[in-house]
C-alpha positions as MATLAB code, in Angstrom:
seq = 'MPYTPDLDRLLTPGARFTDAHGAYLMEVHPVGDIVLPTGQVVGCDPLVRPEAEPFTVTVPPGRHPARAWVAAVLREDAEVDRRVAALELVISEAPTVRWEPAVAGDQDVAALGPDDYFGYGVDAGAGTLADPTALAALESWDEDRVEEVFIPAEPPASQVPGLITAVLDESTGANVVTVTTGWGDGCYGTWIGRAADGSVTSFVTDFMVVPE';
ca = [
      12.064   -5.685  -11.648;
      11.457   -9.439  -11.311;
       8.953  -11.219  -13.533;
       5.263  -10.545  -12.856;
       2.551  -12.075  -15.061;
      -0.270   -9.908  -16.441;
      -2.636  -10.931  -13.667;
      -5.125   -8.131  -14.281;
      -5.821   -9.625  -17.702;
      -5.591  -13.242  -16.594;
      -8.139  -12.711  -13.802;
     -10.845  -11.458  -16.162;
     -13.824  -13.701  -16.987;
     -14.113  -13.989  -20.760;
     -10.519  -12.917  -21.427;
      -9.227  -14.659  -24.530;
      -5.616  -15.531  -25.241;
      -4.290  -17.080  -28.445;
      -1.121  -18.757  -29.629;
      -0.082  -21.060  -32.469;
      -1.971  -23.952  -30.878;
      -5.358  -22.293  -30.450;
      -7.243  -20.098  -27.988;
      -7.753  -20.010  -24.235;
     -10.979  -18.587  -22.806;
     -10.961  -17.642  -19.123;
     -13.688  -18.769  -16.725;
     -13.916  -18.175  -12.963;
     -15.312  -20.790  -10.562;
     -15.790  -20.461   -6.786;
     -14.108  -23.379   -4.997;
     -15.345  -22.683   -1.463;
     -13.730  -21.043    1.532;
     -10.190  -21.640    2.737;
      -9.963  -21.569    6.531;
      -6.878  -19.798    7.904;
      -6.736  -20.207   11.704;
      -3.327  -18.489   11.917;
      -3.695  -16.002    9.065;
      -0.583  -17.497    7.477;
      -0.678  -18.723    3.881;
       1.402  -21.501    2.316;
       1.593  -22.169   -1.415;
       2.699  -25.722   -2.153;
       2.052  -29.109   -3.675;
       0.481  -30.534   -0.506;
       0.920  -34.135   -1.659;
       4.691  -33.702   -1.894;
       5.765  -30.850    0.381;
       3.180  -29.965    3.024;
       6.018  -28.751    5.269;
       6.697  -25.761    2.963;
       7.283  -22.417    4.688;
       4.450  -19.871    4.792;
       4.653  -16.588    2.936;
       5.943  -13.671    5.005;
       2.758  -11.624    4.454;
      -0.069  -12.597    6.813;
      -3.791  -11.799    6.689;
      -6.684  -11.683    9.178;
      -7.448  -15.225   10.432;
     -10.781  -16.660    9.369;
     -12.596  -17.981    6.322;
     -11.637  -16.525    2.963;
     -13.230  -17.431   -0.382;
     -11.158  -19.021   -3.121;
     -11.588  -19.018   -6.874;
     -10.144  -21.166   -9.636;
      -9.470  -19.450  -12.927;
      -9.949  -22.088  -15.604;
      -8.831  -21.802  -19.211;
     -11.113  -23.544  -21.688;
      -8.707  -24.639  -24.419;
     -10.276  -24.104  -27.834;
      -9.388  -25.494  -31.261;
     -11.463  -23.988  -34.068;
     -13.746  -22.601  -31.325;
     -14.521  -26.063  -29.928;
     -13.425  -26.869  -26.375;
     -10.825  -29.642  -26.411;
      -9.377  -29.348  -22.904;
      -9.698  -27.506  -19.580;
      -6.781  -26.380  -17.445;
      -6.570  -24.455  -14.170;
      -4.677  -21.278  -15.056;
      -4.624  -19.767  -11.560;
      -5.770  -20.315   -7.980;
      -6.863  -17.200   -6.098;
      -7.384  -16.760   -2.359;
      -9.544  -13.666   -1.905;
      -8.870  -11.568    1.197;
     -10.743   -8.399    0.196;
     -13.016   -7.332   -2.651;
     -11.276   -3.940   -2.836;
      -9.781   -3.252   -6.288;
      -6.201   -4.474   -6.727;
      -3.907   -1.666   -7.843;
      -0.562   -3.490   -7.735;
       1.009   -6.930   -7.455;
       4.115   -8.076   -5.603;
       5.868  -11.446   -5.428;
       4.895  -13.594   -2.453;
       8.060  -14.625   -0.627;
       8.696  -17.265    2.022;
      11.454  -17.631    4.567;
      14.564  -15.640    3.669;
      13.764  -15.224   -0.036;
      14.891  -11.778   -1.244;
      13.176  -10.159   -4.227;
      16.267   -7.972   -4.770;
      18.177  -11.115   -5.729;
      15.858  -11.861   -8.666;
      16.727  -11.073  -12.277;
      14.209   -9.531  -14.703;
      12.804  -12.911  -15.826;
      13.071  -14.662  -12.446;
      10.437  -15.453   -9.860;
      10.099  -17.446   -6.661;
       7.832  -20.455   -6.921;
       7.001  -23.781   -5.371;
       7.835  -27.106   -6.957;
       5.047  -29.447   -8.061;
       5.649  -33.181   -8.480;
       2.146  -34.590   -7.975;
       0.283  -32.185  -10.257;
      -1.578  -30.541   -7.353;
      -1.449  -27.049   -5.882;
      -3.000  -25.301   -2.906;
      -3.036  -22.135   -0.835;
      -3.584  -23.236    2.762;
      -2.903  -22.528    6.427;
       0.110  -24.268    8.013;
      -2.322  -25.799   10.541;
      -3.987  -27.875    7.828;
      -0.716  -28.842    6.187;
       0.838  -29.898    9.511;
      -2.109  -32.271    9.984;
      -1.588  -33.624    6.475;
       2.044  -34.422    7.283;
       0.816  -37.025    9.781;
      -1.300  -38.876    7.192;
      -0.004  -42.095    5.684;
       0.324  -42.460    1.924;
      -2.808  -44.576    1.534;
      -4.994  -41.981    3.231;
      -3.502  -39.156    1.168;
      -4.186  -41.058   -2.043;
      -7.694  -42.019   -0.976;
      -8.685  -38.393   -0.289;
      -6.653  -36.399   -2.797;
      -6.124  -38.869   -5.651;
      -9.449  -40.733   -5.734;
     -10.044  -43.447   -8.320;
     -13.169  -41.544   -9.406;
     -12.526  -37.786   -9.131;
     -15.636  -35.746   -8.300;
     -17.341  -34.173  -11.316;
     -16.325  -30.517  -11.515;
     -15.736  -27.696  -13.954;
     -12.412  -27.276  -12.147;
      -9.800  -29.964  -12.929;
      -8.457  -31.696   -9.823;
     -10.724  -29.884   -7.350;
     -10.639  -31.662   -3.976;
     -11.591  -30.123   -0.628;
     -10.862  -31.782    2.709;
     -10.911  -30.556    6.306;
      -7.586  -31.579    7.836;
      -7.840  -30.122   11.333;
     -11.245  -30.701   12.947;
     -10.628  -28.384   15.910;
     -10.057  -25.290   13.749;
     -11.737  -26.336   10.492;
      -8.461  -25.757    8.640;
      -8.800  -27.299    5.191;
      -6.899  -27.977    1.999;
      -8.374  -27.181   -1.408;
      -6.369  -28.637   -4.284;
      -6.568  -28.042   -8.024;
      -4.590  -29.484  -10.898;
      -1.618  -27.245  -11.632;
      -2.011  -26.095  -15.220;
      -0.220  -28.472  -17.568;
       1.170  -30.470  -14.626;
       4.432  -30.529  -12.728;
       6.705  -27.497  -12.652;
       7.544  -24.454  -10.565;
       4.761  -21.954   -9.980;
       4.928  -18.472   -8.526;
       2.431  -16.715   -6.263;
       1.735  -12.983   -6.235;
       0.009  -10.785   -3.652;
      -2.483   -8.136   -4.682;
      -2.632   -4.834   -2.812;
      -5.396   -2.241   -2.636;
      -4.745    1.502   -2.871;
      -4.408    1.655    0.937;
      -1.794   -1.125    0.913;
      -4.054   -3.813    2.354;
      -3.927   -7.328    0.895;
      -6.637   -8.153   -1.643;
      -5.596  -11.655   -2.709;
      -2.948  -14.307   -3.207;
      -2.775  -15.698   -6.758;
      -0.729  -18.648   -7.985;
      -0.180  -18.531  -11.759;
       0.004  -21.992  -13.341;
       1.405  -20.606  -16.591;
      -1.260  -21.982  -18.925;
      -2.046  -19.035  -21.137;
       0.537  -17.403  -23.438;
       2.035  -14.085  -22.404;
];
């Protein structure tokens, strides 16, 4: 079986993880709806690779709520840092009974080793789960406009590091919600939750903040 993080524990408000450096206390924060005109979902660093392929699993088009799972980093029980541990796109409130890797294009889970996973590369410290409609619009933006909207000189005050929301396609309302990806650049995997009847409950990108 390929690598799957312990998402049931990670996605629990108040869950506490510890390592040699201190403790990590999980918080959950709504970050608004993500509009999916096509029902397709792309996980990517939208500032670097908005042309990334969508995942093969699709969902009902429409507005779906998103949540950021933030780890308050504690040293001697005092908060010293905040990091986004996961970004979740909620499709259904039904209980999740299993998780599977989200794959794009011709990725084949059977080709993965026990510690391997598919992920998207991050070079600008930002991650999103968005519809291809919004990301296609972003591709047409020039660098100055991208920086002005997504890398503002004064980031908005938020409990969620790097939270920016922008509507990219006025005709459909398709938007991009970005958060800071954990400790920064890297390769981050996304997993799909399934209910007992097999329907999709959520997409979750794990930014690998908390210890296993």
